[in-house]
Coordinates of C-alpha atoms and ligand atoms in Angstrom, one line a residue:
M1 CA -3.9 -11.7 18.8
K2 CA -2.2 -8.3 18.0
P3 CA -4.2 -5.5 19.7
S4 CA -3.6 -2.9 16.9
V5 CA -2.5 -2.8 13.4
R6 CA -0.4 0.3 12.0
I7 CA -1.0 0.3 8.1
V8 CA 1.6 2.6 6.5
V9 CA 0.7 3.7 2.8
V10 CA 3.6 4.3 0.4
G11 CA 4.5 4.7 -3.2
D12 CA 5.4 7.1 -6.0
P13 CA 4.1 10.6 -6.3
K14 CA 0.4 11.0 -7.3
V15 CA -0.5 7.4 -7.5
G16 CA -3.5 8.1 -5.1
K17 CA -2.2 7.2 -1.6
S18 CA -4.1 10.1 0.2
S19 CA -7.3 9.4 -2.1
L20 CA -7.4 5.7 -1.0
I21 CA -7.4 6.8 2.6
K22 CA -9.7 9.7 2.2
T23 CA -12.2 7.4 0.2
L24 CA -12.0 4.8 2.6
I25 CA -13.1 7.1 5.5
S26 CA -15.6 9.2 3.5
E27 CA -17.0 6.4 1.1
S28 CA -16.8 8.9 -1.5
F29 CA -14.1 10.4 -4.1
E30 CA -12.9 13.9 -3.9
D31 CA -10.5 15.4 -6.7
E32 CA -8.8 17.6 -4.3
V33 CA -7.1 15.8 -1.3
Q34 CA -4.4 17.5 1.0
P35 CA -1.0 16.2 0.3
V36 CA -0.6 14.2 3.3
L37 CA -3.4 13.2 5.4
P38 CA -3.2 13.0 9.2
T39 CA -3.2 9.4 10.7
V40 CA -6.7 7.8 10.8
V41 CA -7.5 5.9 13.8
I42 CA -10.1 3.4 13.5
P43 CA -11.6 1.8 16.7
P44 CA -11.9 -1.8 16.8
E45 CA -15.8 -2.0 17.0
V46 CA -15.8 -1.0 13.4
T47 CA -12.8 -3.1 11.9
P48 CA -13.3 -6.4 10.4
E49 CA -10.7 -7.9 12.7
R50 CA -11.9 -6.3 15.7
V51 CA -8.5 -4.5 16.3
H52 CA -7.5 -0.8 16.5
V53 CA -6.1 0.2 13.2
S54 CA -4.1 3.1 12.3
I55 CA -3.6 4.2 8.7
V56 CA -0.5 6.6 8.1
D57 CA -0.3 8.6 4.8
T58 CA 3.3 9.4 3.7
S59 CA 4.8 11.9 1.2
S60 CA 7.2 10.7 -1.3
S61 CA 9.0 14.1 -1.6
P62 CA 12.8 14.2 -1.0
E63 CA 12.5 16.8 1.9
E64 CA 10.1 14.1 3.8
R65 CA 12.4 11.2 3.2
H66 CA 13.5 11.0 7.0
K67 CA 9.8 11.0 8.1
L68 CA 9.0 8.6 5.6
E69 CA 11.6 6.0 6.8
E70 CA 10.6 6.5 10.2
E71 CA 7.0 5.7 9.5
I72 CA 8.1 2.8 7.4
R73 CA 10.0 1.3 10.4
K74 CA 7.0 1.6 12.7
A75 CA 4.8 -0.2 10.1
D76 CA 3.1 -3.6 10.8
V77 CA 2.1 -3.8 7.2
L78 CA 2.9 -1.6 4.2
V79 CA 0.4 -0.7 1.5
L80 CA 2.5 0.0 -1.5
V81 CA 0.6 1.9 -4.2
Y82 CA 1.2 2.0 -7.9
D83 CA -0.9 3.6 -10.6
V84 CA -2.2 1.1 -13.2
S85 CA -2.4 3.6 -15.9
K86 CA 1.3 4.5 -15.5
R87 CA 3.6 1.3 -16.1
E88 CA 6.7 3.1 -14.6
T89 CA 5.0 3.5 -11.1
L90 CA 4.9 -0.4 -11.0
D91 CA 8.4 -0.6 -12.2
R92 CA 9.5 1.6 -9.4
A93 CA 7.7 -0.7 -7.0
S94 CA 10.2 -3.5 -7.7
S95 CA 13.1 -1.3 -8.7
Y96 CA 12.9 1.1 -5.9
W97 CA 10.3 0.5 -3.3
L98 CA 10.7 -3.1 -2.5
P99 CA 14.5 -2.9 -2.5
T100 CA 14.4 0.0 -0.3
L101 CA 12.1 -1.6 2.4
R102 CA 14.8 -4.6 2.4
R103 CA 17.6 -2.1 2.7
L104 CA 15.9 -0.5 5.9
G105 CA 15.5 -4.1 7.3
V106 CA 11.7 -4.1 7.1
T107 CA 10.4 -7.6 7.4
V108 CA 6.7 -6.7 7.6
P109 CA 4.0 -7.9 4.9
V110 CA 3.3 -5.8 1.9
V111 CA 0.1 -5.4 0.1
L112 CA 0.7 -4.3 -3.6
V113 CA -2.3 -2.0 -4.9
G114 CA -2.8 -1.0 -8.3
N115 CA -5.0 2.1 -8.3
K116 CA -6.8 4.2 -10.8
I117 CA -8.4 1.0 -12.6
D118 CA -11.1 3.4 -13.6
V119 CA -8.6 5.0 -16.2
R120 CA -7.5 1.7 -17.7
G121 CA -10.9 0.0 -17.6
I122 CA -11.7 -3.0 -15.5
G123 CA -10.4 -6.1 -17.6
A124 CA -8.8 -4.2 -20.2
D125 CA -6.1 -6.1 -22.4
H126 CA -3.4 -3.7 -21.3
S127 CA -3.5 -5.1 -18.0
L128 CA -0.2 -5.1 -16.0
E129 CA -1.1 -8.5 -14.5
H130 CA 1.6 -10.5 -16.2
L131 CA 4.3 -8.1 -14.5
I132 CA 3.0 -9.0 -11.0
K133 CA 3.9 -12.7 -10.8
P134 CA 7.6 -12.1 -11.1
I135 CA 7.7 -9.4 -8.6
M136 CA 5.7 -11.7 -6.1
D137 CA 8.2 -14.5 -6.9
E138 CA 11.0 -12.4 -6.3
F139 CA 9.8 -10.4 -3.2
R140 CA 8.2 -12.8 -0.9
E141 CA 7.2 -10.1 1.4
V142 CA 4.4 -9.3 -0.9
D143 CA 1.5 -11.0 0.6
V144 CA -1.3 -10.0 -1.6
C145 CA -1.9 -7.7 -4.9
I146 CA -5.2 -6.1 -5.6
E147 CA -6.4 -3.5 -8.1
C148 CA -8.9 -0.8 -7.2
S149 CA -10.2 2.7 -7.9
A150 CA -10.4 5.3 -5.4
K151 CA -12.6 7.4 -7.7
Q152 CA -15.1 4.5 -8.3
V153 CA -14.8 3.4 -4.4
F154 CA -14.0 0.0 -5.9
N155 CA -12.0 -2.6 -3.7
I156 CA -11.1 0.2 -1.1
A157 CA -12.4 -1.6 2.0
E158 CA -11.1 -5.0 0.6
L159 CA -7.5 -3.5 0.3
F160 CA -7.4 -2.1 3.9
Y161 CA -9.0 -5.4 5.0
Y162 CA -6.3 -7.4 3.3
A163 CA -3.8 -5.3 4.9
Q164 CA -5.3 -6.1 8.3
K165 CA -5.5 -9.8 7.7
A166 CA -1.9 -10.0 6.5
V167 CA -0.8 -9.0 9.9
I168 CA -3.4 -10.9 12.0
H169 CA -3.4 -14.3 9.8
P170 CA -0.1 -14.1 8.2
T171 CA -0.4 -16.9 5.3
A172 CA 3.3 -17.8 4.8
P173 CA 6.7 -17.4 6.8
L174 CA 7.6 -13.7 6.2
Y175 CA 11.0 -12.6 4.6
D176 CA 14.0 -13.2 6.6
V177 CA 16.4 -10.4 6.2
N178 CA 19.3 -12.6 7.1
E179 CA 18.7 -14.9 4.0
H180 CA 19.8 -11.9 1.8
T181 CA 22.5 -10.5 3.6
Ligands
GTP1 P1 1.3 12.6 -3.4 O1 0.9 13.2 -2.0 O2 1.9 13.7 -4.3 O3 2.4 11.6 -3.1 O4 0.2 12.0 -4.1 P2 -0.7 10.9 -3.7 O5 -0.3 9.6 -3.9 O6 -1.2 10.8 -2.1 O7 -2.0 11.0 -4.5 P3 -3.4 11.9 -4.5 O8 -4.3 11.1 -3.5 O9 -3.1 13.2 -4.1 O10 -3.9 11.7 -6.0 C1 -3.2 12.2 -7.1 C2 -4.2 12.5 -8.2 O11 -4.8 11.3 -8.6 C3 -5.3 13.3 -7.7 O12 -5.7 14.2 -8.7 C4 -6.5 12.3 -7.5 O13 -7.6 13.0 -7.8 C5 -6.2 11.4 -8.5 N1 -6.8 10.0 -8.2 C6 -6.5 9.3 -7.0 N2 -7.2 8.1 -7.1 C7 -7.8 8.0 -8.3 C8 -8.5 7.0 -8.9 O14 -8.7 5.9 -8.5 N3 -8.8 7.4 -10.4 C9 -8.5 8.5 -10.9 N4 -8.8 8.6 -12.1 N5 -7.8 9.4 -10.4 C10 -7.3 9.3 -9.1

């Protein structure tokens, strides 16, 4: 069993990356969160899979690109966040983020997370659900998709649990970078 899991949270600006991490650790939502949080380290006694977990926040600003790529390369699993109330952030997940991970040669599992479900309303008709399956079909490295709300503290522990589980109990053979080169 892997002794530790490094979760790296990526996605477009303002989708709620820092808020998701902050909400996980404080179990409450704050409107103002610092742009990039320091790495959160969770001891095995309090993680569901009993492993050390590190959660790394990232910045999507162009000046931080080098650092972002460095963090992506060190990840055991990536949490790729989009904003369910902004379709373009999901489009960017498939047009930019997932291809970028492949370009970097990253083969770790990805958890695709739709945040801000409180803005759209749970179960609302204009769900982006129909757009998810084609993404999962094209990018087999996407292990699981989940919608959540940092603001309502909804599905936050679950999404980080799925991320740990994707590393500890992988469900399918992971994407082989050689297949696509
Ligand atoms: P960058 O550091 O710019 O990349 O942003 P980020 O992705 O870390 O997003 P951040 O956590 O700073 O959140 C951006 C804005 O969205 C803030 O105003 C948050 O309060 C808000 N926000 C985050 N999560 C939610 C949510 O679940 N619901 C709503 N309504 N707002 C949210």
